[in-house]
Amino acid sequence: MSEIQTKKQIFKPNKEFSKSARIKNMCEYQALQDAAIENYEGFWGDYAKEKLDWIEPFTNVMDERKFPFVRWFDGGKLNVAAQCIDRHLNSRKNKAAIIFEGDRGDKQIITYLELYYNVNKFANLLKNEFDVKKGDRVVIYMPMIPEAAYAMLACARIGAIHSIVFGGFSSEALKDRIEDAAAKVVITADGAFRKDKPYMLKPVVDAAIDANSPVEKVLVVQRNGEDVEWVAGRDYSYNELIKSQSSICEAEVMDAEDPLFLLYTSGSTGKPKGVQHNSAGYILWAQMTMEWVFDVKENDTYWCTADVGWITGHTYIVYGPLAMGATTVMFEGVPTYPDAGRPWKMVEEYKINQFYTAPTAIRVLHKMGEDEPAKYDLSSLKVLGTVGEPIDPPAWKWYYESVGGSKCAIVDTYWQTETGGHIVSPLPGATPIKPACATFPLPGIMAEILDPATGEKAEVGEGGYMCVTRPWPSMIRGIWGDEERFVKSYFGDVKKDGKAVYFTGDGAIYDEDGYITITGRTDDVINVSGHRMGTAEVEAAIKKHPNVAEVAVVGKPHDIKGEGIFAYVVLKSDDGIADELEEMKTINKVIQKEIGNIALCDDIAFVPGLPKTRSGKIMRRILRSIAKGEKITQDISTLEDPSIVEKIATMVNN
Ligand code: PRX
């Protein structure tokens, strides 16, 4: 295969690979999907019995009487940490559970037995020193080091609910999340290393905790050894306390529907929402998708480059791989440091079999190191994955040919924080793939593109809303502390046969072969480097700048990041502005403080006003078109001041 000309081209699975794949062809796929359609509860009940080790068996598969509040596997008792560790001790105790590589090249291999002891000690520390009990919330603000995984599993072991906050978020963002969840403990590190230099996390935690904070204790893991301040009676050293903990800790017996974790994510309105996932349904689907989508075998080494601060890190670095007893790689560093050959060097060294990353990373690696893959032996690779944002055909082509040697399946996995695991994705041994196409719903997932007006299945080529029409085990269980927002956010927009269905917020389109391509968000959420960012959230941050009167934020296509952030700002007074660049910097400083570097604006236009309807609604569509440099074709006659459009367009495009 030399040239990938069009998006329509089809790539059949590698025949050798298919022979031993868990799902070998589309007939097998269809048979599974038919079985789920025919007997939905039977399908899930059988897998739940087969895949999970129950302390007590469940008595009911699914209870949707209070839809959209759905319960799975009621009566069943289990412990997610035990699913991920204890049950492997008979057959895999000396197998590598986690392979860690630090930014500076330091390495650690943690076997399942070592993981068991490390997690038990961590769990005992939380229980005995900090009095953490079942149901308590624990915030984890950590770099990508093994202790982050121990912390998650330690919480799961004692029934505490973890809420990981990505290390790139600012103290304000961390504070909001700590307070919303009323967390009593924060687990952090002094800092870590990035590009061979130390950076700090503990000072961010210090700034996030004030006198009214619910936080009682802060546990600090030593990673970079830099000096940090200690608050007596609040801050404790993990490295000291862990020494005296027992390496045996009984796993808490949890109900199938006991919460496992919260993970805050952006919505189209308001502040970030604490997406809640519960125990049994989540871990079941995490394991099943690991097996089906990555087809990881007993001796394989699997590497997902995400950060544990995002859902991909939860499901596909920690919970999924460990639940199935796989070897998972954790990497602290940056893929382009010391050069853009770093990931390929690691693939060669660890003989990675499945590699899973985001299109932004692929674009950066392509741009900065097009010829780097050829310098390494990448023959161990079998499956390549992408996640988080649409991948463009040129990036796909390079990934397929230069990284995968034109022999690996690329699984373009579509899912969200709320879905817990993949919902639409190719199966590497079965699905003939089309570049940049998520293909078909996974077996058991009733995902459909619906016409929002009629609730009917969208016609080929017409586009519609990506929905899931039946509850599935790893579905979001709620938004922490806000039932109404949960119902409104996901079940308010689309009805099928008169019944509300789960709407992802994404648009999608069927092609003539029934393949699903995700076309992007339909709401005011932008996707920056695969990270979800609510425009309302960025606007709220910018409004904190004392000289900002009004602001509207939109996404603008960006070569590397997929989408960049474009802000239109109306200043209260432009008297004091020496130059716009300076003003832009001060606005970005506010964003940095309120949210973090991930939300910095690429462009800020200082404009005299915003295009609004007579009722005061900002017409973002127009602003999006202007940001892209498109001609305005929309009807602007209904605007309060139609002339503003021309003024803004002239300012932006000159
Ligand atoms: O817009 C979709 C996009 O990422 C959103 C979910 O973001 P988040 O909850 O942060 O989870 C990211 C990792 C799962 C979706 O609503 N998205 C995710 N995967 C894809 C995608 N867009 C296109 N193609 C994908 N494969």
PDB file of N, CA, C and O and ligand atoms in Angstrom, residues 265 310-312 356 386-391 412-419 424 438 504-506 518-521 527 530-532, ligand 1:
ATOM      1  N   THR A 265     -15.479  17.178  34.016  1.00  0.00           N
ATOM      2  CA  THR A 265     -15.316  17.472  32.594  1.00  0.00           C
ATOM      3  C   THR A 265     -16.162  18.671  32.228  1.00  0.00           C
ATOM      4  O   THR A 265     -17.081  19.041  32.954  1.00  0.00           O
ATOM      5  N   TRP A 310      -7.119  12.309  32.757  1.00  0.00           N
ATOM      6  CA  TRP A 310      -8.255  12.256  31.824  1.00  0.00           C
ATOM      7  C   TRP A 310      -8.870  10.859  31.860  1.00  0.00           C
ATOM      8  O   TRP A 310      -8.246   9.911  32.327  1.00  0.00           O
ATOM      9  N   ILE A 311     -10.053  10.744  31.285  1.00  0.00           N
ATOM     10  CA  ILE A 311     -10.738   9.439  31.327  1.00  0.00           C
ATOM     11  C   ILE A 311      -9.923   8.365  30.606  1.00  0.00           C
ATOM     12  O   ILE A 311      -9.921   7.205  31.017  1.00  0.00           O
ATOM     13  N   THR A 312      -9.209   8.740  29.556  1.00  0.00           N
ATOM     14  CA  THR A 312      -8.421   7.729  28.829  1.00  0.00           C
ATOM     15  C   THR A 312      -7.389   7.103  29.760  1.00  0.00           C
ATOM     16  O   THR A 312      -7.154   5.894  29.725  1.00  0.00           O
ATOM     17  N   TYR A 356      -1.442   3.549  21.863  1.00  0.00           N
ATOM     18  CA  TYR A 356      -2.713   4.291  21.852  1.00  0.00           C
ATOM     19  C   TYR A 356      -2.422   5.742  22.187  1.00  0.00           C
ATOM     20  O   TYR A 356      -1.868   6.030  23.252  1.00  0.00           O
ATOM     21  N   THR A 386      -6.261   5.634  18.224  1.00  0.00           N
ATOM     22  CA  THR A 386      -6.366   7.088  18.386  1.00  0.00           C
ATOM     23  C   THR A 386      -7.624   7.387  19.190  1.00  0.00           C
ATOM     24  O   THR A 386      -8.568   6.605  19.199  1.00  0.00           O
ATOM     25  N   VAL A 387      -7.622   8.530  19.825  1.00  0.00           N
ATOM     26  CA  VAL A 387      -8.741   8.895  20.686  1.00  0.00           C
ATOM     27  C   VAL A 387      -8.788  10.386  20.948  1.00  0.00           C
ATOM     28  O   VAL A 387      -7.768  11.060  20.945  1.00  0.00           O
ATOM     29  N   GLY A 388      -9.993  10.880  21.172  1.00  0.00           N
ATOM     30  CA  GLY A 388     -10.156  12.218  21.733  1.00  0.00           C
ATOM     31  C   GLY A 388     -10.586  13.288  20.771  1.00  0.00           C
ATOM     32  O   GLY A 388     -11.126  14.306  21.181  1.00  0.00           O
ATOM     33  N   GLU A 389     -10.316  13.098  19.497  1.00  0.00           N
ATOM     34  CA  GLU A 389     -10.656  14.130  18.514  1.00  0.00           C
ATOM     35  C   GLU A 389     -10.593  13.470  17.143  1.00  0.00           C
ATOM     36  O   GLU A 389      -9.992  12.401  16.987  1.00  0.00           O
ATOM     37  N   PRO A 390     -11.193  14.115  16.173  1.00  0.00           N
ATOM     38  CA  PRO A 390     -11.117  13.538  14.829  1.00  0.00           C
ATOM     39  C   PRO A 390      -9.663  13.531  14.350  1.00  0.00           C
ATOM     40  O   PRO A 390      -8.916  14.456  14.622  1.00  0.00           O
ATOM     41  N   ILE A 391      -9.266  12.475  13.673  1.00  0.00           N
ATOM     42  CA  ILE A 391      -7.914  12.453  13.097  1.00  0.00           C
ATOM     43  C   ILE A 391      -8.058  12.798  11.612  1.00  0.00           C
ATOM     44  O   ILE A 391      -8.980  12.336  10.955  1.00  0.00           O
ATOM     45  N   ASP A 412      -9.767   3.799  15.557  1.00  0.00           N
ATOM     46  CA  ASP A 412     -10.168   5.183  15.845  1.00  0.00           C
ATOM     47  C   ASP A 412     -11.311   5.079  16.841  1.00  0.00           C
ATOM     48  O   ASP A 412     -12.462   4.879  16.481  1.00  0.00           O
ATOM     49  N   THR A 413     -10.959   5.170  18.118  1.00  0.00           N
ATOM     50  CA  THR A 413     -11.930   4.882  19.171  1.00  0.00           C
ATOM     51  C   THR A 413     -12.709   6.135  19.537  1.00  0.00           C
ATOM     52  O   THR A 413     -12.129   7.149  19.901  1.00  0.00           O
ATOM     53  N   TYR A 414     -14.005   6.046  19.426  1.00  0.00           N
ATOM     54  CA  TYR A 414     -14.855   7.178  19.794  1.00  0.00           C
ATOM     55  C   TYR A 414     -15.536   6.895  21.125  1.00  0.00           C
ATOM     56  O   TYR A 414     -16.188   5.860  21.296  1.00  0.00           O
ATOM     57  N   TRP A 415     -15.388   7.823  22.048  1.00  0.00           N
ATOM     58  CA  TRP A 415     -16.053   7.719  23.356  1.00  0.00           C
ATOM     59  C   TRP A 415     -15.871   9.008  24.108  1.00  0.00           C
ATOM     60  O   TRP A 415     -15.342   9.982  23.574  1.00  0.00           O
ATOM     61  N   GLN A 416     -16.287   9.021  25.377  1.00  0.00           N
ATOM     62  CA  GLN A 416     -16.248  10.244  26.179  1.00  0.00           C
ATOM     63  C   GLN A 416     -16.058   9.896  27.653  1.00  0.00           C
ATOM     64  O   GLN A 416     -16.279   8.751  28.046  1.00  0.00           O
ATOM     65  N   THR A 417     -15.762  10.921  28.445  1.00  0.00           N
ATOM     66  CA  THR A 417     -15.694  10.742  29.891  1.00  0.00           C
ATOM     67  C   THR A 417     -16.968  10.036  30.371  1.00  0.00           C
ATOM     68  O   THR A 417     -16.918   9.122  31.201  1.00  0.00           O
ATOM     69  N   GLU A 418     -18.089  10.447  29.838  1.00  0.00           N
ATOM     70  CA  GLU A 418     -19.384   9.940  30.305  1.00  0.00           C
ATOM     71  C   GLU A 418     -19.645   8.492  29.910  1.00  0.00           C
ATOM     72  O   GLU A 418     -20.454   7.816  30.549  1.00  0.00           O
ATOM     73  N   THR A 419     -19.026   8.028  28.828  1.00  0.00           N
ATOM     74  CA  THR A 419     -19.340   6.663  28.375  1.00  0.00           C
ATOM     75  C   THR A 419     -18.480   5.627  29.088  1.00  0.00           C
ATOM     76  O   THR A 419     -18.708   4.427  28.943  1.00  0.00           O
ATOM     77  N   VAL A 424     -17.931   3.482  19.991  1.00  0.00           N
ATOM     78  CA  VAL A 424     -17.889   3.222  18.548  1.00  0.00           C
ATOM     79  C   VAL A 424     -16.418   3.057  18.187  1.00  0.00           C
ATOM     80  O   VAL A 424     -15.617   3.949  18.468  1.00  0.00           O
ATOM     81  N   ALA A 438     -14.688   6.172  12.775  1.00  0.00           N
ATOM     82  CA  ALA A 438     -14.835   5.343  13.980  1.00  0.00           C
ATOM     83  C   ALA A 438     -15.584   4.036  13.686  1.00  0.00           C
ATOM     84  O   ALA A 438     -15.687   3.169  14.552  1.00  0.00           O
ATOM     85  N   THR A 504     -24.720  12.323  23.071  1.00  0.00           N
ATOM     86  CA  THR A 504     -23.305  12.549  23.394  1.00  0.00           C
ATOM     87  C   THR A 504     -22.881  14.011  23.298  1.00  0.00           C
ATOM     88  O   THR A 504     -21.835  14.377  23.831  1.00  0.00           O
ATOM     89  N   GLY A 505     -23.655  14.806  22.543  1.00  0.00           N
ATOM     90  CA  GLY A 505     -23.214  16.177  22.257  1.00  0.00           C
ATOM     91  C   GLY A 505     -22.446  16.263  20.951  1.00  0.00           C
ATOM     92  O   GLY A 505     -22.074  17.350  20.503  1.00  0.00           O
ATOM     93  N   ASP A 506     -22.210  15.099  20.301  1.00  0.00           N
ATOM     94  CA  ASP A 506     -21.463  15.093  19.039  1.00  0.00           C
ATOM     95  C   ASP A 506     -22.385  14.878  17.851  1.00  0.00           C
ATOM     96  O   ASP A 506     -23.378  14.160  17.945  1.00  0.00           O
ATOM     97  N   ILE A 518     -17.466  10.663  13.070  1.00  0.00           N
ATOM     98  CA  ILE A 518     -17.829  11.702  14.040  1.00  0.00           C
ATOM     99  C   ILE A 518     -17.463  13.054  13.422  1.00  0.00           C
ATOM    100  O   ILE A 518     -16.330  13.237  12.971  1.00  0.00           O
ATOM    101  N   THR A 519     -18.412  13.976  13.432  1.00  0.00           N
ATOM    102  CA  THR A 519     -18.133  15.266  12.787  1.00  0.00           C
ATOM    103  C   THR A 519     -17.810  16.370  13.791  1.00  0.00           C
ATOM    104  O   THR A 519     -17.455  17.468  13.400  1.00  0.00           O
ATOM    105  N   GLY A 520     -17.928  16.097  15.075  1.00  0.00           N
ATOM    106  CA  GLY A 520     -17.542  17.099  16.084  1.00  0.00           C
ATOM    107  C   GLY A 520     -18.715  17.540  16.934  1.00  0.00           C
ATOM    108  O   GLY A 520     -19.855  17.132  16.715  1.00  0.00           O
ATOM    109  N   ARG A 521     -18.420  18.372  17.905  1.00  0.00           N
ATOM    110  CA  ARG A 521     -19.429  18.781  18.876  1.00  0.00           C
ATOM    111  C   ARG A 521     -20.519  19.626  18.223  1.00  0.00           C
ATOM    112  O   ARG A 521     -20.257  20.411  17.313  1.00  0.00           O
ATOM    113  N   ASN A 527     -12.678  21.346  21.324  1.00  0.00           N
ATOM    114  CA  ASN A 527     -11.797  20.222  21.571  1.00  0.00           C
ATOM    115  C   ASN A 527     -10.365  20.650  21.248  1.00  0.00           C
ATOM    116  O   ASN A 527      -9.953  20.666  20.101  1.00  0.00           O
ATOM    117  N   GLY A 530      -7.520  17.405  21.910  1.00  0.00           N
ATOM    118  CA  GLY A 530      -8.228  16.258  22.485  1.00  0.00           C
ATOM    119  C   GLY A 530      -8.758  16.521  23.878  1.00  0.00           C
ATOM    120  O   GLY A 530      -9.261  15.620  24.528  1.00  0.00           O
ATOM    121  N   HIS A 531      -8.630  17.758  24.371  1.00  0.00           N
ATOM    122  CA  HIS A 531      -9.167  18.094  25.697  1.00  0.00           C
ATOM    123  C   HIS A 531     -10.410  18.939  25.531  1.00  0.00           C
ATOM    124  O   HIS A 531     -10.435  19.903  24.787  1.00  0.00           O
ATOM    125  N   ARG A 532     -11.400  18.559  26.290  1.00  0.00           N
ATOM    126  CA  ARG A 532     -12.678  19.241  26.197  1.00  0.00           C
ATOM    127  C   ARG A 532     -12.659  20.538  26.959  1.00  0.00           C
ATOM    128  O   ARG A 532     -12.261  20.575  28.114  1.00  0.00           O
TER     129      ARG A 532
HETATM  130  O1  PRX B   1     -16.182  15.293  20.733  1.00  0.00           O
HETATM  131  C1  PRX B   1     -15.844  13.963  21.028  1.00  0.00           C
HETATM  132  C2  PRX B   1     -14.336  13.835  21.088  1.00  0.00           C
HETATM  133  O2  PRX B   1     -13.985  13.990  22.448  1.00  0.00           O
HETATM  134  C3  PRX B   1     -15.168  14.191  23.235  1.00  0.00           C
HETATM  135  C4  PRX B   1     -15.011  13.523  24.574  1.00  0.00           C
HETATM  136  O3  PRX B   1     -14.026  14.167  25.309  1.00  0.00           O
HETATM  137  P1  PRX B   1     -13.598  13.610  26.714  1.00  0.00           P
HETATM  138  O4  PRX B   1     -14.788  13.354  27.529  1.00  0.00           O
HETATM  139  O5  PRX B   1     -12.565  14.525  27.251  1.00  0.00           O
HETATM  140  O6  PRX B   1     -12.951  12.215  26.406  1.00  0.00           O
HETATM  141  C5  PRX B   1     -11.863  12.149  25.531  1.00  0.00           C
HETATM  142  C6  PRX B   1     -11.371  10.738  25.501  1.00  0.00           C
HETATM  143  C7  PRX B   1     -12.399   9.728  25.267  1.00  0.00           C
HETATM  144  C8  PRX B   1     -16.271  13.598  22.434  1.00  0.00           C
HETATM  145  O7  PRX B   1     -17.523  14.112  22.803  1.00  0.00           O
HETATM  146  N1  PRX B   1     -13.862  12.519  20.609  1.00  0.00           N
HETATM  147  C9  PRX B   1     -13.490  11.480  21.367  1.00  0.00           C
HETATM  148  N2  PRX B   1     -13.057  10.469  20.584  1.00  0.00           N
HETATM  149  C10 PRX B   1     -13.183  10.867  19.308  1.00  0.00           C
HETATM  150  C11 PRX B   1     -13.708  12.178  19.322  1.00  0.00           C
HETATM  151  N3  PRX B   1     -13.962  12.847  18.182  1.00  0.00           N
HETATM  152  C12 PRX B   1     -13.706  12.218  17.009  1.00  0.00           C
HETATM  153  N4  PRX B   1     -13.195  10.970  16.916  1.00  0.00           N
HETATM  154  C13 PRX B   1     -12.919  10.256  18.041  1.00  0.00           C
HETATM  155  N5  PRX B   1     -12.396   9.048  17.943  1.00  0.00           N
END
